mmCIF file of C-alpha atoms and ligand atoms in Angstrom:
data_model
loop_
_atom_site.group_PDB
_atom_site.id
_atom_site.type_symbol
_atom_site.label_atom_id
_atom_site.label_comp_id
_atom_site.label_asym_id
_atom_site.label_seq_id
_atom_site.Cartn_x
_atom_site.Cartn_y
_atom_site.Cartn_z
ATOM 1 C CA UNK A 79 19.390 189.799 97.735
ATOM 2 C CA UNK A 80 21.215 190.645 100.990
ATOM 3 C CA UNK A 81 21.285 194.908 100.296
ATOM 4 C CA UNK A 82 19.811 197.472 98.475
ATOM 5 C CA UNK A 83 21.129 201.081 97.557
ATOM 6 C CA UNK A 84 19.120 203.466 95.991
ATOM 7 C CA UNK A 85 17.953 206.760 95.092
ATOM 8 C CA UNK A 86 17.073 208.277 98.958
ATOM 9 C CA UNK A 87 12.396 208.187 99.649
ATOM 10 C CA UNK A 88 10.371 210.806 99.515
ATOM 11 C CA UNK A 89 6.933 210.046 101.425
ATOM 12 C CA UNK A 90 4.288 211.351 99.366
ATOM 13 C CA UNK A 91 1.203 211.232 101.923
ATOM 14 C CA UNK A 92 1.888 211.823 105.164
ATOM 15 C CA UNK A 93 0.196 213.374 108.589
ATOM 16 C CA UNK A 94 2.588 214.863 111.045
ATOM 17 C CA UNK A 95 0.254 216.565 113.408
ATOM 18 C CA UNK A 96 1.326 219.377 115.872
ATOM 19 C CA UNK A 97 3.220 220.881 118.895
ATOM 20 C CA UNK A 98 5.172 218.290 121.196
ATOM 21 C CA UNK A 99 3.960 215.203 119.114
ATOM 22 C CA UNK A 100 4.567 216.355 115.975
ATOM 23 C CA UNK A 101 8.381 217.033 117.365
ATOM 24 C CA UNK A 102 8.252 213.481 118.718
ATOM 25 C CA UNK A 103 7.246 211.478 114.962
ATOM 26 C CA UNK A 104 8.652 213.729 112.928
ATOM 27 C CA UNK A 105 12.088 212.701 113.899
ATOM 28 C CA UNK A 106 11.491 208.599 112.272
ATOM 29 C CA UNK A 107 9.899 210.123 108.592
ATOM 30 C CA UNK A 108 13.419 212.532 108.566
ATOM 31 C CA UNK A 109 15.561 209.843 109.049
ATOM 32 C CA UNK A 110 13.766 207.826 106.085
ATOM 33 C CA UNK A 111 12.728 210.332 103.770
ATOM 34 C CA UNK A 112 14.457 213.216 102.022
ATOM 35 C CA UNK A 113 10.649 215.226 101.640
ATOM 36 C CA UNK A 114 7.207 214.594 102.236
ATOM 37 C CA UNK A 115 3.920 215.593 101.448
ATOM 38 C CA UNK A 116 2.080 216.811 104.905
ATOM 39 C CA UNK A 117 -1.263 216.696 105.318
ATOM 40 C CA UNK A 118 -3.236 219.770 106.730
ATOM 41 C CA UNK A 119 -6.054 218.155 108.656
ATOM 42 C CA UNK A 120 -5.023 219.691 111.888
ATOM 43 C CA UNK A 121 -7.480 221.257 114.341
ATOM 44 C CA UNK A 122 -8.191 223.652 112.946
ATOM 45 C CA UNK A 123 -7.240 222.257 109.544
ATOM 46 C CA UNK A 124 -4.602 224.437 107.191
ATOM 47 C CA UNK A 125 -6.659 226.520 104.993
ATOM 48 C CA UNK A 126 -4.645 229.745 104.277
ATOM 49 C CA UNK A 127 -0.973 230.115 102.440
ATOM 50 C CA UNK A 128 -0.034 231.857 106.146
ATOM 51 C CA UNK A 129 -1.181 229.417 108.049
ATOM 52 C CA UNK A 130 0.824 226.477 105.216
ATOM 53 C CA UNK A 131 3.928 228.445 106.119
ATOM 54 C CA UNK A 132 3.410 228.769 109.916
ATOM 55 C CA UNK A 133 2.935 225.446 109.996
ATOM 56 C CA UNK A 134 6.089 224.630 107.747
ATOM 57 C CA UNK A 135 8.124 226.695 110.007
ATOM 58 C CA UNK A 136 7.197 224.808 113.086
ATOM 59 C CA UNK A 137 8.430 221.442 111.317
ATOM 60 C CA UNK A 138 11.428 222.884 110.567
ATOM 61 C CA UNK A 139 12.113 224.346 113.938
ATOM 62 C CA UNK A 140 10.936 221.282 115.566
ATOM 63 C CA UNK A 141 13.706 219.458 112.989
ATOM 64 C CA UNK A 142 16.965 217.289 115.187
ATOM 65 C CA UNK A 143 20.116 218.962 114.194
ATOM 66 C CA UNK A 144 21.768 216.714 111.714
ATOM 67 C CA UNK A 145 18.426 215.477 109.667
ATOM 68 C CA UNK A 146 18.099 216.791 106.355
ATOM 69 C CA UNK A 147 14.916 216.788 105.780
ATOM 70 C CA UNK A 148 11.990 219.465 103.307
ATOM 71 C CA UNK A 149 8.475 219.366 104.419
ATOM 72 C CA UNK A 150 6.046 219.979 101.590
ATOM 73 C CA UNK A 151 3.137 221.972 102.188
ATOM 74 C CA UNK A 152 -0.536 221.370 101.609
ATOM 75 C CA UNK A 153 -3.847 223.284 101.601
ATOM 76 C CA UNK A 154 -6.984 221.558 102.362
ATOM 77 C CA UNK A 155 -10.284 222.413 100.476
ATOM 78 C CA UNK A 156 -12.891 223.867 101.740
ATOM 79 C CA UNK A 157 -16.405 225.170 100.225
ATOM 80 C CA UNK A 158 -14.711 228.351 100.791
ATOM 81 C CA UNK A 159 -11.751 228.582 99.394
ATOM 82 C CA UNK A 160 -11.063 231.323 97.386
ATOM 83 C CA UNK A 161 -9.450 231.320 93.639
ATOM 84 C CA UNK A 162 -6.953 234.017 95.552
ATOM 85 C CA UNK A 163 -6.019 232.075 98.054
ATOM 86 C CA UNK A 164 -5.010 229.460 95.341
ATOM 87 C CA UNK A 165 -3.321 231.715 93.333
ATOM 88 C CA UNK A 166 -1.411 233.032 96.726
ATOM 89 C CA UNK A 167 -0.358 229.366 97.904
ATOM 90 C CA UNK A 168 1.525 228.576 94.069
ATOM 91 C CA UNK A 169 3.210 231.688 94.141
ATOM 92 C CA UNK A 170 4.172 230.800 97.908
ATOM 93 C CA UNK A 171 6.717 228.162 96.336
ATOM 94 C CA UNK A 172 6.286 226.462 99.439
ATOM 95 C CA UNK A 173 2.844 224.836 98.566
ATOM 96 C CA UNK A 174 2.892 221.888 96.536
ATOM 97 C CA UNK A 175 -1.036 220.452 96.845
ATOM 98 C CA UNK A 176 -4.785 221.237 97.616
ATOM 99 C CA UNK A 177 -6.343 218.626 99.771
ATOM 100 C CA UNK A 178 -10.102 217.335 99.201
ATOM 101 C CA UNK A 179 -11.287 215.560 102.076
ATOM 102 C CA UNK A 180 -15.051 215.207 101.817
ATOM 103 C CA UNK A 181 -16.727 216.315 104.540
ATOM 104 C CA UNK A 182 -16.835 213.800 106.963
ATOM 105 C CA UNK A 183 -15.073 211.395 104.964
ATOM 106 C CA UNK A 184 -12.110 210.372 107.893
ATOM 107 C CA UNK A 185 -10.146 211.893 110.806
ATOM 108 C CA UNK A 186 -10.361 216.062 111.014
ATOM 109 C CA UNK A 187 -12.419 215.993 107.936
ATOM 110 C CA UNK A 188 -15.407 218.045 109.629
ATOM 111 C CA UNK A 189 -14.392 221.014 107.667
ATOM 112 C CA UNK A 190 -14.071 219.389 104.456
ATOM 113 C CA UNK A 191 -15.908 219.860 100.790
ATOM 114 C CA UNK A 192 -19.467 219.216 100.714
ATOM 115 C CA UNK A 193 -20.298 219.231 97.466
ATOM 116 C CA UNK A 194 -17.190 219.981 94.585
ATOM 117 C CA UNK A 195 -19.977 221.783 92.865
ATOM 118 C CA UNK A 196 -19.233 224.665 95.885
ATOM 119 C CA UNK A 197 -15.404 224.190 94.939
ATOM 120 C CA UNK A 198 -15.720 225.317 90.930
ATOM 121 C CA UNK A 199 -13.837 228.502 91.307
ATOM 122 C CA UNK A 200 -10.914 227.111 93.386
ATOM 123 C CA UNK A 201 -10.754 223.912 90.851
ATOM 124 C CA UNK A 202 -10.768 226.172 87.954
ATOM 125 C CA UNK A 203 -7.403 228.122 89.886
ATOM 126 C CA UNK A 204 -5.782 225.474 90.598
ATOM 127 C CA UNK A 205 -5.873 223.946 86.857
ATOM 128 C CA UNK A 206 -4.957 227.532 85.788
ATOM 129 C CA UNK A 207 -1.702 227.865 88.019
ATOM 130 C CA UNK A 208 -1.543 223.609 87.589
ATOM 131 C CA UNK A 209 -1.200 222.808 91.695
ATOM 132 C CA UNK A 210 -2.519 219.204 91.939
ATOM 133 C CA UNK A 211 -5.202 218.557 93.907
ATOM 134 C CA UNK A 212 -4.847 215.628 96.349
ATOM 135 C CA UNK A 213 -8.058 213.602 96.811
ATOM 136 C CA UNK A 214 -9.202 211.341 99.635
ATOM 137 C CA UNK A 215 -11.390 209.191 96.992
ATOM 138 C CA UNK A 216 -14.538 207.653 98.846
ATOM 139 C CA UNK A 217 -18.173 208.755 99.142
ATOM 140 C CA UNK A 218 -19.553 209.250 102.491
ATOM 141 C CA UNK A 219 -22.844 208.282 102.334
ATOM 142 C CA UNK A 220 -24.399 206.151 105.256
ATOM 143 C CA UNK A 221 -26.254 203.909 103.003
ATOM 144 C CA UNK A 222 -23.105 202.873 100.844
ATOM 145 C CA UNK A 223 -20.960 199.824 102.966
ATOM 146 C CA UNK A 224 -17.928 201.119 103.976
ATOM 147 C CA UNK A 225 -15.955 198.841 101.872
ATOM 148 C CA UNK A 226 -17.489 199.824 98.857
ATOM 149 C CA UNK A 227 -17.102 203.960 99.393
ATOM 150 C CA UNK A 228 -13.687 204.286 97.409
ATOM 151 C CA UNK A 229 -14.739 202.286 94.282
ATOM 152 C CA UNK A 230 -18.272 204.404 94.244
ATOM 153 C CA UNK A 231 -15.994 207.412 94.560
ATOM 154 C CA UNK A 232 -14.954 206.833 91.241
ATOM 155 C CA UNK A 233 -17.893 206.969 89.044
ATOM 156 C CA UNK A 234 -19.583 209.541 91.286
ATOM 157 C CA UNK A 235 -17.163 212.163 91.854
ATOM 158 C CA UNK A 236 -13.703 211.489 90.808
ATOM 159 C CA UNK A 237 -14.530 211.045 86.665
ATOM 160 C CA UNK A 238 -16.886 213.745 86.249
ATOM 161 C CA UNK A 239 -14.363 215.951 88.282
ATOM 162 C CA UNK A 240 -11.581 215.505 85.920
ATOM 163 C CA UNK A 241 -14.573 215.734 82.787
ATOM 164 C CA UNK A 242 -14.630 219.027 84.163
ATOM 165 C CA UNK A 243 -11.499 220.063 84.399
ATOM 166 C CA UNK A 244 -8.967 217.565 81.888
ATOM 167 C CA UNK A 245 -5.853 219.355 82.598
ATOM 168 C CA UNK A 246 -5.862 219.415 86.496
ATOM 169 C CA UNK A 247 -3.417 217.505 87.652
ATOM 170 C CA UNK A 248 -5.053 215.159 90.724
ATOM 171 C CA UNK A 249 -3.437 212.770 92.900
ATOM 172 C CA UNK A 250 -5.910 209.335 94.007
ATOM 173 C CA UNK A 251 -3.985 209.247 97.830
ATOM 174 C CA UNK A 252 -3.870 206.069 99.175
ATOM 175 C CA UNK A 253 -5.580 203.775 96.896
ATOM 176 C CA UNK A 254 -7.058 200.708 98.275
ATOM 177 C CA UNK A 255 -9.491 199.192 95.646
ATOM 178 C CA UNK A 256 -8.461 197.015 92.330
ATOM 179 C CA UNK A 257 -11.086 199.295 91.107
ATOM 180 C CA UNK A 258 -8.941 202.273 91.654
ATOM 181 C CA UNK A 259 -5.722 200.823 90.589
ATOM 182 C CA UNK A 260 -7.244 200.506 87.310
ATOM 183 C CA UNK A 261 -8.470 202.823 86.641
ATOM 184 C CA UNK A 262 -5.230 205.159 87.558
ATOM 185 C CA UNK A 263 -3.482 203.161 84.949
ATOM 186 C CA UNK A 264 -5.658 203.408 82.022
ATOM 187 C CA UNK A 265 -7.817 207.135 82.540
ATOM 188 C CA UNK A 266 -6.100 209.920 80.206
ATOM 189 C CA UNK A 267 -4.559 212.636 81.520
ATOM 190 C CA UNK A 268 -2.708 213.433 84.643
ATOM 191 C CA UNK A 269 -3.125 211.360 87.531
ATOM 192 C CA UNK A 270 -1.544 209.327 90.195
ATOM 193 C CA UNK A 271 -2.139 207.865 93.273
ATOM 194 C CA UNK A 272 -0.247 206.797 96.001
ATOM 195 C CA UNK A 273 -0.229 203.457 97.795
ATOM 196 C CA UNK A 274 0.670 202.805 101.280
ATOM 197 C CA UNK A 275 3.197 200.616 102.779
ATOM 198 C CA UNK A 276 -0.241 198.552 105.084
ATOM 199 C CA UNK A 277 -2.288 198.634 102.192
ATOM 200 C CA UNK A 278 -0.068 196.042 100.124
ATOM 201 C CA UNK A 279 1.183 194.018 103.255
ATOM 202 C CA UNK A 280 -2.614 193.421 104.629
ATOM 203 C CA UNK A 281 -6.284 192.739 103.785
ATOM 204 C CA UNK A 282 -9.061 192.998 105.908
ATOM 205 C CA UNK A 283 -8.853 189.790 107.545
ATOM 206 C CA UNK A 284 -5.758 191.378 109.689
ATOM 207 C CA UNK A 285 -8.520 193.735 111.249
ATOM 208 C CA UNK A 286 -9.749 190.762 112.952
ATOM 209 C CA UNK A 287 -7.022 188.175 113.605
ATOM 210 C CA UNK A 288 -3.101 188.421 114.325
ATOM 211 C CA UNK A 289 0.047 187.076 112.092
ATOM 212 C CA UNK A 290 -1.428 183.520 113.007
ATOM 213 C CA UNK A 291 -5.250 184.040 112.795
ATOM 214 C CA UNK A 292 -5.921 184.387 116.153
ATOM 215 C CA UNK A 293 -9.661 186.185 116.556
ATOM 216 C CA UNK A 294 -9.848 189.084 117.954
ATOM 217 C CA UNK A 295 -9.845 192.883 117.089
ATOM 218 C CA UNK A 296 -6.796 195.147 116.047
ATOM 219 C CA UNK A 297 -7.574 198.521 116.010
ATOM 220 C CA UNK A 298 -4.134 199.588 115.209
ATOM 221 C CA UNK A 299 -4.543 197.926 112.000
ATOM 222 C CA UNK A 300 -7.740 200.334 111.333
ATOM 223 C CA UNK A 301 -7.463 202.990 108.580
ATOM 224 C CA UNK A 302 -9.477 205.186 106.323
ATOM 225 C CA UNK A 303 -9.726 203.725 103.811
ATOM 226 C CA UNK A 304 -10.488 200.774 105.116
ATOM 227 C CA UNK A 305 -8.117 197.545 104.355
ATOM 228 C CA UNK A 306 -10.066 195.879 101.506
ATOM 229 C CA UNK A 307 -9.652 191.644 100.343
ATOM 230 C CA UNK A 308 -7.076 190.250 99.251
ATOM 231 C CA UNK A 309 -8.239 190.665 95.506
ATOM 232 C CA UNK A 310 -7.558 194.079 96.364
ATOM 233 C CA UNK A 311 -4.565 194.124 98.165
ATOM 234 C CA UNK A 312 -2.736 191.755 95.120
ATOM 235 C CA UNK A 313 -4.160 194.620 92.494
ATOM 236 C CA UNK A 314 -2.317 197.145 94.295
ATOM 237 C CA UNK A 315 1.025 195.220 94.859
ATOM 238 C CA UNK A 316 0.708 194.853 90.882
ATOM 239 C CA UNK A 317 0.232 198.361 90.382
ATOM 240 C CA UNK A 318 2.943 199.371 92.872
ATOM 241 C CA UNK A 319 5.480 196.775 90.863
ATOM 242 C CA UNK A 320 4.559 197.750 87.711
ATOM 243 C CA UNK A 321 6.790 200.026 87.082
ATOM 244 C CA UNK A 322 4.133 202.610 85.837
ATOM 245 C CA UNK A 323 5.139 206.332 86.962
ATOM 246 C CA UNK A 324 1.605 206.849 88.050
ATOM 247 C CA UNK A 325 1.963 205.016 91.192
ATOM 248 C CA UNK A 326 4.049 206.332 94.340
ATOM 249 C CA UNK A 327 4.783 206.156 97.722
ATOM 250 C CA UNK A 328 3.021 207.727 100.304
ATOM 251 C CA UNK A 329 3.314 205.821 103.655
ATOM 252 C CA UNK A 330 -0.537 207.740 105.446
ATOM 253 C CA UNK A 331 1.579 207.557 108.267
ATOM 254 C CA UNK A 332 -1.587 208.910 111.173
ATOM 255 C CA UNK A 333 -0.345 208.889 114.451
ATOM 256 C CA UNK A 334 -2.995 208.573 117.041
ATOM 257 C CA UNK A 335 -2.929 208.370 121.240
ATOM 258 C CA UNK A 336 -3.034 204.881 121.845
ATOM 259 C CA UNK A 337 -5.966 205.485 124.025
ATOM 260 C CA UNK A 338 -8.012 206.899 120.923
ATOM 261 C CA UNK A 339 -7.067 203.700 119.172
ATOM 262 C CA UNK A 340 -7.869 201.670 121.924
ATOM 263 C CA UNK A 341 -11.072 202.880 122.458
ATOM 264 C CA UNK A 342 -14.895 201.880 122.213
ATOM 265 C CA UNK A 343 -14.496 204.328 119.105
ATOM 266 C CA UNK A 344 -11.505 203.955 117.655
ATOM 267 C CA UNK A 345 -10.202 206.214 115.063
ATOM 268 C CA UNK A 346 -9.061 205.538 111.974
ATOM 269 C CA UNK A 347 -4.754 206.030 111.363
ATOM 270 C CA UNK A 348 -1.817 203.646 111.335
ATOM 271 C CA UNK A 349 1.265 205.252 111.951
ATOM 272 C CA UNK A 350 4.249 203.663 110.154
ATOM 273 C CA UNK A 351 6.510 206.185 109.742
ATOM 274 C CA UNK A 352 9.184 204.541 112.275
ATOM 275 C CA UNK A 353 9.310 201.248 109.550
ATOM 276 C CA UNK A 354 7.902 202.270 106.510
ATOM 277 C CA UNK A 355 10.826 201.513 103.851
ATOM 278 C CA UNK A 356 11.421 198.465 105.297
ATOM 279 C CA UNK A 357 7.824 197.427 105.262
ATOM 280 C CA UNK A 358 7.808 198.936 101.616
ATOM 281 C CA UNK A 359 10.754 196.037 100.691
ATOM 282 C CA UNK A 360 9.103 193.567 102.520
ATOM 283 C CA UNK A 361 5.885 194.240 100.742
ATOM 284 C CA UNK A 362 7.950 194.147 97.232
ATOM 285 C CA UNK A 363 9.875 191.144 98.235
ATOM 286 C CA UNK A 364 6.955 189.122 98.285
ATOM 287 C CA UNK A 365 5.836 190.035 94.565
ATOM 288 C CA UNK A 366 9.259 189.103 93.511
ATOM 289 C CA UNK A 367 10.305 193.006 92.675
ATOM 290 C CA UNK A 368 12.631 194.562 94.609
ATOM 291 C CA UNK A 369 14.322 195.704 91.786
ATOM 292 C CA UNK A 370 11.271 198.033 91.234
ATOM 293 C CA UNK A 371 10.980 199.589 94.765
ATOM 294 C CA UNK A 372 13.661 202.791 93.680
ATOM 295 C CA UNK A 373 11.346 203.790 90.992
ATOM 296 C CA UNK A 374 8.448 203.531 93.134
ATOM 297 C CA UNK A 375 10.166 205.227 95.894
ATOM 298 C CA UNK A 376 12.176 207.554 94.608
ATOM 299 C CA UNK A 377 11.398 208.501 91.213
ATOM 300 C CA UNK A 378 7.790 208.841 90.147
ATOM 301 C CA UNK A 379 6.847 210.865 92.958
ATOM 302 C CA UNK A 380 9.560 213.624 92.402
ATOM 303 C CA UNK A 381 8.664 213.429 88.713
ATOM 304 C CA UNK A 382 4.666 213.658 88.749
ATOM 305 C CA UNK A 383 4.921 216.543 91.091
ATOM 306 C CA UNK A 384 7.797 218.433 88.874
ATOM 307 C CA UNK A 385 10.481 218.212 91.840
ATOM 308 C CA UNK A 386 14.050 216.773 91.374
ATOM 309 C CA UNK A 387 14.944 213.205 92.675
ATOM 310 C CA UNK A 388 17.063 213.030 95.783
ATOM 311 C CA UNK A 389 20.989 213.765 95.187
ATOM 312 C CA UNK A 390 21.533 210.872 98.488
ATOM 313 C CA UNK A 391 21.152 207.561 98.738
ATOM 314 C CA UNK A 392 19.968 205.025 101.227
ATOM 315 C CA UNK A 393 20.785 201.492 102.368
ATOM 316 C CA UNK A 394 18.477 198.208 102.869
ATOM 317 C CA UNK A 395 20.092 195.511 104.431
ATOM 318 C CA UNK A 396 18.810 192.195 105.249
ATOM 319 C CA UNK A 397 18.797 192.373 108.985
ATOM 320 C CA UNK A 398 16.117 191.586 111.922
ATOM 321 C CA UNK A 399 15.033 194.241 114.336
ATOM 322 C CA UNK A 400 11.821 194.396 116.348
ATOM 323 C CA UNK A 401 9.800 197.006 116.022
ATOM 324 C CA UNK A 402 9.123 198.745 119.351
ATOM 325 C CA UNK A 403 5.866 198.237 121.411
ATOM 326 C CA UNK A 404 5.146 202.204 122.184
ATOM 327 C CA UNK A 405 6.740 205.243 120.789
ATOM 328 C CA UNK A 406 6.310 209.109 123.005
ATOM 329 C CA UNK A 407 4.039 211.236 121.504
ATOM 330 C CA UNK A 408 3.435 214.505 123.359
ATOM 331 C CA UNK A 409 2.304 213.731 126.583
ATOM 332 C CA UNK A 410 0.808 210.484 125.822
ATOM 333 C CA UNK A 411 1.899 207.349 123.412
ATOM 334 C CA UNK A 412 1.520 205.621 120.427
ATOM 335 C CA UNK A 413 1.257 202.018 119.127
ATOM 336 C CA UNK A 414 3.455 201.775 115.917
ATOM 337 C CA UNK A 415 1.347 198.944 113.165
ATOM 338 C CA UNK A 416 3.204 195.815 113.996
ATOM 339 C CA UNK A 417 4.205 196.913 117.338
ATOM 340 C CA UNK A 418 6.718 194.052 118.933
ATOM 341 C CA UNK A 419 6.951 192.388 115.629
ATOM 342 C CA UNK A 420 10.180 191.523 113.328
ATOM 343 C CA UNK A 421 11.007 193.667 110.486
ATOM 344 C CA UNK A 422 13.477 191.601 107.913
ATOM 345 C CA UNK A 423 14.835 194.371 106.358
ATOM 346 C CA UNK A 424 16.729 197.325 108.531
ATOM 347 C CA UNK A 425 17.783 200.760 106.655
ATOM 348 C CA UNK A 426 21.084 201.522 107.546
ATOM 349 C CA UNK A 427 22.226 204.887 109.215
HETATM 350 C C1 NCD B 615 -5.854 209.975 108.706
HETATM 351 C C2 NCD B 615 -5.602 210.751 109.973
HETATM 352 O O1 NCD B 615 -5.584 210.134 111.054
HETATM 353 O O2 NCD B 615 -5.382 211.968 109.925
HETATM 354 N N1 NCD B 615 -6.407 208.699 109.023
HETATM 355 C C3 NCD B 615 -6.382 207.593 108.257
HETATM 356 O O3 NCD B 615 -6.994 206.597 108.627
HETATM 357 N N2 NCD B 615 -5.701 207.544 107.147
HETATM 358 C C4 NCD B 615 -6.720 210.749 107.779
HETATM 359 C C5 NCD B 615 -6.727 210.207 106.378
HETATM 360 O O4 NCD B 615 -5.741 210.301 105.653
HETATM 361 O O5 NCD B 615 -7.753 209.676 105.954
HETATM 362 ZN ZN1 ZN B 616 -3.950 210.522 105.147
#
């Protein structure tokens, strides 16, 4: 296959962060994707319906003329939020998810739940006026290895959660585990989960060697959660092909100052937004099902969270470009994942 047309991406994860960088990376998710889901872990992180549409309005504002682009707005949990403030953000219209981050889970989570037992009241809202809640699945316990804290998520937290409350609709964001994939495709109810575009391209091993298995480590390749093996990494490009309208797109795109990457303490975010279709086809390619990527792209997102699908289309072609070494970001840079390397698919203006 030489080109692809289809329905135009929505990104249905993504972290855009503030001010002058935001302006600089929001710019590459526009020019790919028709909506996206933003994440509200700033500092301080978006609690309050006000502070969802402040924020909303500053995307839009810092929006290039000519890029037609809808952010969609996000809450994040906290122990305190309040069954009002649920109730205010669905009538807002411009609030489309509630965030759980446990505490201490990844990147800005220090204000996040510490126990969902705290959270009852807001749970209980948001099943009543049906606004999904969006859950960074993985326990944070020291004593559990980091590579495990996703699939313990799941028998700890995440099924006696929906016990509790059946008709909630809850998204699994980025899924990383074969545990997770399946159980997104068999649990009742409503659930999906989104997949990112790293997630089905690499396993852990890239953490620690290039393309060609040279040693050596890459932080830029280091996200929460962590990549998994490749057991893991082949579940998830079967979940992502299989045409099941659980599973969606939604690239974590996490922007970071190189520095912070490249750092004695790294933090965790790989920001893809500049490439992420393409590296969505190339990740599809290689399980043979490119004819499956519109769905995934395009449709079951819109449809889970009771939006239209985009009126425009987009074009793949089969065409080299290099993905550059350094992007601006405010007053510093950032390393896109796969800085310097070739991309085999380009999406055409
Ligand atoms: C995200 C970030 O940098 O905000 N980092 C990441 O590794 N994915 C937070 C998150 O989504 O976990
Ligand atoms: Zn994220």
């Amino acid at each position: 296959m030489q080109e692809l047309t289809m329905t135009r991406p929505d990104d249905w994860h993504l972290h855009l962060r503030d001010g002058a960088a935001m302006a600089d990376v929001l710019p590459y998710t526009a020019r790919q994707f028709a909506r996206a889901i933003v994440m509200p872990n700033l500092k301080p992180p978006v609690t309050t319906t006000a502070a969802a549409q402040a924020y909303r309005q500053r995307i839009l504002d810092a929006l290039p003329a000519g890029l037609d682009f809808e952010p969609l707005m996000t809450l994040y949990l906290t122990d305190n939020t309040s069954p009002e403030e649920i109730r205010r953000a669905k009538a807002s219209g411009i609030v489309h998810g509630v965030k759980l981050y446990p505490a201490g889970a990844t990147t800005n989570s220090d204000s996040g739940v510490t126990s969902l037992a705290r959270c009852a009241a807001a749970l209980q809202a948001m099943q009543d006026v049906d606004l999904p809640l969006l859950i960074h699945g993985e326990v944070t316990h020291q004593h559990v290895d980091v590579f495990d804290r996703e699939k313990f998520f799941i028998d700890e937290q995440l099924i006696p959660l929906r016990r509790q409350f059946p008709d909630l609709r809850v998204v699994f964001e980025h899924i990383t585990t074969k545990e997770a994939a399946q159980y997104v495709s068999s649990a009742e109810g409503r659930i999906g989960a989104t997949i990112t575009a790293h997630h089905l391209l690499y396993n852990r091993t890239r953490l620690f060697t290039d393309a060609e298995g040279r040693t050596g480590m890459r932080p830029h390749f280091y996200c929460l959660p962590v990549l998994k093996r490749e057991t893991h990494r082949q579940a998830l490009l079967t979940a992502a092909t299989s045409g099941s309208p659980r599973f969606f797109l939604g690239t974590d795109s996490a922007p970071h100052p190189k520095g912070e990457k490249e750092s004695a303490c790294g933090c965790a975010g790989c920001f893809t937004a500049a490439s992420a279709i393409e590296m969505y086809a190339m990740a599809f390619e290689e399980a043979g099902a490119l004819d499956k990527l519109e769905a995934f792209a395009s449709h079951h997102g819109p449809d889970f969270y009771g939006l239209p699908r985009n009126a425009g289309r987009v074009r793949l072609r089969r065409a080299e470009w290099r993905l550059p070494a350094e992007i601006k970001f405010g007053a510093t840079s950032l390393v896109p994942l796969g800085a310097g390397e070739l991309l085999p698919w380009t999406l055409a203006a």
